[in-house]
Amino acid sequence: MNSRVLISEKGIGLNVGIYRLLLKQCYSTKDVNKIDDVDADETPKYLDYKTPEEQEALLKKRNKSNLRPQDRNRIMGVKPYTESMLWIHDTVRFKQRTVGRYGIDSLDVPVGSIWPTKEEIDDKIDYENTGYPLSVQERWKLIEQRHKEAEEKIQKREMEIAKNMSMVDKWQKDLTDKINKKEREMLAAKERKERLVEEVRRQFGFKIDPRDERFKQMIEMKEKEDKKLKKAAKKEERSKKIMAQLMEQSKSVTTKKEEQPKSSEKQQQNE
């Protein structure tokens, strides 16, 4: 009895599950056959049944850019003008540019009409030979040479800068020494001036005004005497240097004379 009850309960459970699945399939709210707006064709099917005038008017209404036809054609990658609007549109140069930009189909004339003639090609070759006489390889060599010269110039300049930077300390020292020397000379001149003034005052035996003519004359005399003494000291120093050089030369001559007989004696012994 218990087994029958269990079997019946299992059967009821299976029937309920199948019933629920059937309900989901029969009462689904999703529309499988619905067409999405994105999948719809942008061009309506009935456009083929309209006349060319009606199609043009319809396309004009659909154009919401408010651009001029030639501008819109340029954006769309189409030839701007379907017919010549200016005299330049009939020139060979304009048609060549049109073919290069929009393709051969954009031409309203045979393609051979825009091809350059033999005379034009010869003129172009002569112009290139005159304006650009060097070949591509020669131009590359010239460019490489210029780059090499520029690099050498930069390297030379960098070496000069490095050399100058290494001499900065020496130059600073030389400048400091020069300034100190100038200051010492100025201080010595000032002390000499004061010493001369003091000597002149001692000679007069009383205080005298530096603006007095006698004082000025005496100062000039003292300065001349100092200059003579300095000149004599320089002359004496110069004479001493000359004498030292002469002594060195005489010593070198005597040593050479002493070496000559020795060398002659050696030669005689060797013989």
Coordinates of N, CA and C in Angstrom, one line a residue, residues 101-198:
R101 N 41.1 62.2 -58.0 CA 40.3 62.2 -56.7 C 39.1 61.3 -56.7
Y102 N 38.3 61.3 -57.8 CA 37.0 60.6 -57.9 C 37.0 59.4 -58.8
G103 N 38.1 59.2 -59.5 CA 38.1 58.0 -60.4 C 37.8 58.3 -61.8
I104 N 38.0 57.3 -62.7 CA 37.8 57.5 -64.1 C 36.3 57.6 -64.4
D105 N 35.4 57.0 -63.6 CA 34.0 57.1 -63.9 C 33.4 58.6 -63.7
S106 N 34.2 59.4 -63.1 CA 33.7 60.8 -62.9 C 33.9 61.7 -64.1
L107 N 34.7 61.1 -65.1 CA 34.9 61.9 -66.4 C 33.8 61.9 -67.3
D108 N 33.5 63.0 -68.0 CA 32.5 63.0 -69.0 C 33.2 63.1 -70.4
V109 N 34.5 62.9 -70.5 CA 35.2 62.8 -71.7 C 36.1 61.6 -71.7
P110 N 36.7 61.2 -72.9 CA 37.6 60.0 -72.9 C 38.8 60.3 -72.0
V111 N 39.3 59.2 -71.5 CA 40.5 59.4 -70.6 C 41.7 59.8 -71.3
G112 N 41.9 59.4 -72.6 CA 43.0 59.8 -73.4 C 43.2 61.3 -73.6
S113 N 42.1 62.0 -73.5 CA 42.1 63.5 -73.7 C 42.9 64.2 -72.6
I114 N 42.9 63.7 -71.4 CA 43.6 64.3 -70.3 C 45.1 63.9 -70.2
W115 N 45.5 62.9 -71.1 CA 46.9 62.5 -71.0 C 47.8 63.5 -71.5
P116 N 49.0 63.7 -70.9 CA 49.9 64.7 -71.5 C 50.5 64.3 -72.8
T117 N 50.7 65.3 -73.7 CA 51.3 65.0 -75.0 C 52.8 64.8 -74.9
K118 N 53.4 64.4 -76.0 CA 54.9 64.2 -76.0 C 55.6 65.5 -75.8
E119 N 55.1 66.6 -76.3 CA 55.8 67.9 -76.1 C 55.8 68.3 -74.6
E120 N 54.6 68.1 -74.0 CA 54.5 68.4 -72.6 C 55.4 67.5 -71.7
I121 N 55.5 66.3 -72.1 CA 56.4 65.4 -71.3 C 57.9 65.8 -71.5
D122 N 58.3 66.2 -72.8 CA 59.6 66.6 -73.0 C 59.9 67.9 -72.2
D123 N 58.9 68.9 -72.2 CA 59.1 70.1 -71.5 C 59.3 69.8 -70.0
K124 N 58.5 68.9 -69.5 CA 58.6 68.5 -68.1 C 59.9 67.9 -67.7
I125 N 60.4 67.1 -68.6 CA 61.8 66.5 -68.4 C 62.9 67.5 -68.5
D126 N 62.8 68.4 -69.4 CA 63.8 69.5 -69.5 C 63.7 70.4 -68.2
Y127 N 62.5 70.7 -67.8 CA 62.4 71.5 -66.5 C 63.0 70.8 -65.3
E128 N 62.7 69.5 -65.2 CA 63.3 68.7 -64.1 C 64.8 68.6 -64.2
N129 N 65.3 68.4 -65.4 CA 66.8 68.4 -65.6 C 67.5 69.7 -65.3
T130 N 66.8 70.8 -65.6 CA 67.3 72.1 -65.3 C 67.2 72.5 -63.9
G131 N 66.0 72.3 -63.3 CA 65.8 72.7 -61.9 C 66.3 71.7 -60.9
Y132 N 66.4 70.4 -61.3 CA 66.9 69.4 -60.3 C 67.9 68.5 -61.1
P133 N 69.1 69.1 -61.3 CA 70.1 68.3 -62.2 C 70.6 67.0 -61.5
L134 N 70.6 67.0 -60.2 CA 71.1 65.8 -59.5 C 70.1 64.7 -59.5
S135 N 70.6 63.5 -59.5 CA 69.8 62.3 -59.4 C 69.4 62.1 -58.0
V136 N 68.6 61.1 -57.7 CA 68.1 60.8 -56.4 C 69.3 60.3 -55.5
Q137 N 70.1 59.5 -56.1 CA 71.3 59.0 -55.3 C 72.3 60.1 -55.0
E138 N 72.5 61.0 -56.0 CA 73.4 62.1 -55.7 C 72.8 63.1 -54.7
R139 N 71.5 63.3 -54.7 CA 70.8 64.1 -53.7 C 71.0 63.5 -52.3
W140 N 70.8 62.2 -52.2 CA 71.0 61.5 -50.9 C 72.4 61.7 -50.4
K141 N 73.4 61.5 -51.3 CA 74.8 61.7 -50.9 C 75.0 63.1 -50.4
L142 N 74.4 64.1 -51.1 CA 74.6 65.5 -50.7 C 73.9 65.7 -49.3
I143 N 72.8 65.2 -49.1 CA 72.1 65.3 -47.9 C 72.9 64.7 -46.7
E144 N 73.4 63.5 -47.0 CA 74.2 62.8 -46.0 C 75.5 63.6 -45.7
Q145 N 76.1 64.2 -46.7 CA 77.3 65.0 -46.5 C 77.0 66.2 -45.6
R146 N 75.8 66.9 -45.9 CA 75.4 68.0 -45.1 C 75.2 67.6 -43.7
H147 N 74.5 66.5 -43.5 CA 74.2 66.0 -42.1 C 75.6 65.7 -41.4
K148 N 76.5 65.1 -42.1 CA 77.8 64.8 -41.5 C 78.5 66.1 -41.1
E149 N 78.5 67.1 -42.0 CA 79.2 68.4 -41.7 C 78.5 69.1 -40.5
A150 N 77.2 69.0 -40.5 CA 76.5 69.6 -39.3 C 76.9 68.9 -38.0
E151 N 76.9 67.6 -38.1 CA 77.3 66.8 -36.9 C 78.7 67.1 -36.4
E152 N 79.6 67.2 -37.4 CA 81.0 67.5 -37.1 C 81.1 68.9 -36.5
K153 N 80.3 69.9 -37.0 CA 80.3 71.2 -36.5 C 79.8 71.2 -35.0
I154 N 78.8 70.4 -34.8 CA 78.2 70.4 -33.4 C 79.2 69.7 -32.5
Q155 N 79.9 68.6 -32.9 CA 80.9 68.0 -32.1 C 82.0 68.9 -31.8
K156 N 82.5 69.7 -32.8 CA 83.6 70.6 -32.6 C 83.2 71.7 -31.6
R157 N 81.9 72.2 -31.7 CA 81.5 73.2 -30.8 C 81.4 72.6 -29.4
E158 N 80.9 71.4 -29.2 CA 80.8 70.8 -27.9 C 82.2 70.6 -27.3
M159 N 83.2 70.2 -28.1 CA 84.5 70.1 -27.6 C 85.1 71.4 -27.1
E160 N 84.8 72.5 -27.9 CA 85.2 73.8 -27.5 C 84.6 74.2 -26.1
I161 N 83.3 73.9 -26.0 CA 82.6 74.3 -24.8 C 83.2 73.5 -23.6
A162 N 83.4 72.2 -23.8 CA 84.0 71.4 -22.8 C 85.4 71.9 -22.4
K163 N 86.2 72.3 -23.4 CA 87.5 72.8 -23.1 C 87.4 74.1 -22.3
N164 N 86.5 75.0 -22.7 CA 86.3 76.2 -22.0 C 85.8 76.0 -20.6
M165 N 84.9 75.0 -20.4 CA 84.4 74.8 -19.1 C 85.5 74.3 -18.2
S166 N 86.5 73.5 -18.8 CA 87.6 73.0 -17.9 C 88.5 74.2 -17.6
M167 N 88.5 75.3 -18.3 CA 89.4 76.4 -18.1 C 88.7 77.5 -17.2
V168 N 87.5 77.2 -16.8 CA 86.8 78.2 -16.0 C 87.5 78.5 -14.7
D169 N 87.9 77.5 -14.0 CA 88.6 77.7 -12.7 C 89.9 78.5 -12.9
K170 N 90.6 78.2 -13.9 CA 91.9 79.0 -14.2 C 91.6 80.4 -14.5
W171 N 90.5 80.6 -15.3 CA 90.2 82.0 -15.7 C 89.7 82.8 -14.4
Q172 N 88.9 82.1 -13.6 CA 88.5 82.8 -12.4 C 89.7 83.2 -11.5
K173 N 90.6 82.2 -11.4 CA 91.8 82.5 -10.6 C 92.6 83.7 -11.2
D174 N 92.8 83.7 -12.5 CA 93.5 84.8 -13.2 C 92.8 86.1 -13.0
L175 N 91.5 86.1 -13.1 CA 90.8 87.3 -12.9 C 90.9 87.8 -11.5
T176 N 90.8 86.9 -10.5 CA 91.0 87.3 -9.1 C 92.4 87.9 -8.9
D177 N 93.4 87.2 -9.5 CA 94.8 87.7 -9.3 C 95.0 89.1 -9.9
K178 N 94.3 89.2 -11.1 CA 94.4 90.5 -11.8 C 93.8 91.6 -10.9
I179 N 92.6 91.3 -10.4 CA 91.9 92.3 -9.5 C 92.8 92.6 -8.3
N180 N 93.3 91.6 -7.7 CA 94.2 91.8 -6.5 C 95.4 92.6 -6.8
K181 N 96.0 92.3 -8.0 CA 97.2 93.1 -8.4 C 96.9 94.5 -8.6
K182 N 95.7 94.8 -9.3 CA 95.3 96.1 -9.5 C 95.0 96.9 -8.2
E183 N 94.4 96.2 -7.2 CA 94.2 96.8 -5.9 C 95.5 97.1 -5.2
R184 N 96.5 96.1 -5.3 CA 97.8 96.4 -4.7 C 98.5 97.6 -5.3
E185 N 98.4 97.6 -6.6 CA 99.0 98.8 -7.3 C 98.4 100.1 -6.9
M186 N 97.1 100.1 -6.8 CA 96.4 101.3 -6.4 C 96.8 101.7 -4.9
L187 N 96.8 100.7 -4.1 CA 97.2 100.9 -2.7 C 98.6 101.4 -2.6
A188 N 99.5 100.8 -3.4 CA 100.9 101.2 -3.4 C 101.1 102.7 -3.9
A189 N 100.3 103.0 -4.9 CA 100.3 104.4 -5.4 C 99.8 105.4 -4.4
K190 N 98.8 105.0 -3.7 CA 98.2 105.8 -2.6 C 99.3 106.0 -1.5
E191 N 99.9 104.9 -1.1 CA 100.9 105.0 0.0 C 102.1 105.9 -0.5
R192 N 102.5 105.7 -1.8 CA 103.6 106.5 -2.3 C 103.3 108.0 -2.3
K193 N 102.0 108.2 -2.7 CA 101.6 109.6 -2.7 C 101.6 110.2 -1.3
E194 N 101.1 109.5 -0.4 CA 101.1 110.0 1.0 C 102.6 110.2 1.5
R195 N 103.4 109.2 1.1 CA 104.8 109.3 1.6 C 105.5 110.6 1.0
L196 N 105.2 110.8 -0.3 CA 105.8 112.0 -0.9 C 105.3 113.3 -0.3
V197 N 104.0 113.3 0.0 CA 103.4 114.5 0.7 C 104.1 114.7 2.0
E198 N 104.3 113.6 2.8 CA 104.9 113.7 4.1 C 106.3 114.2 4.0

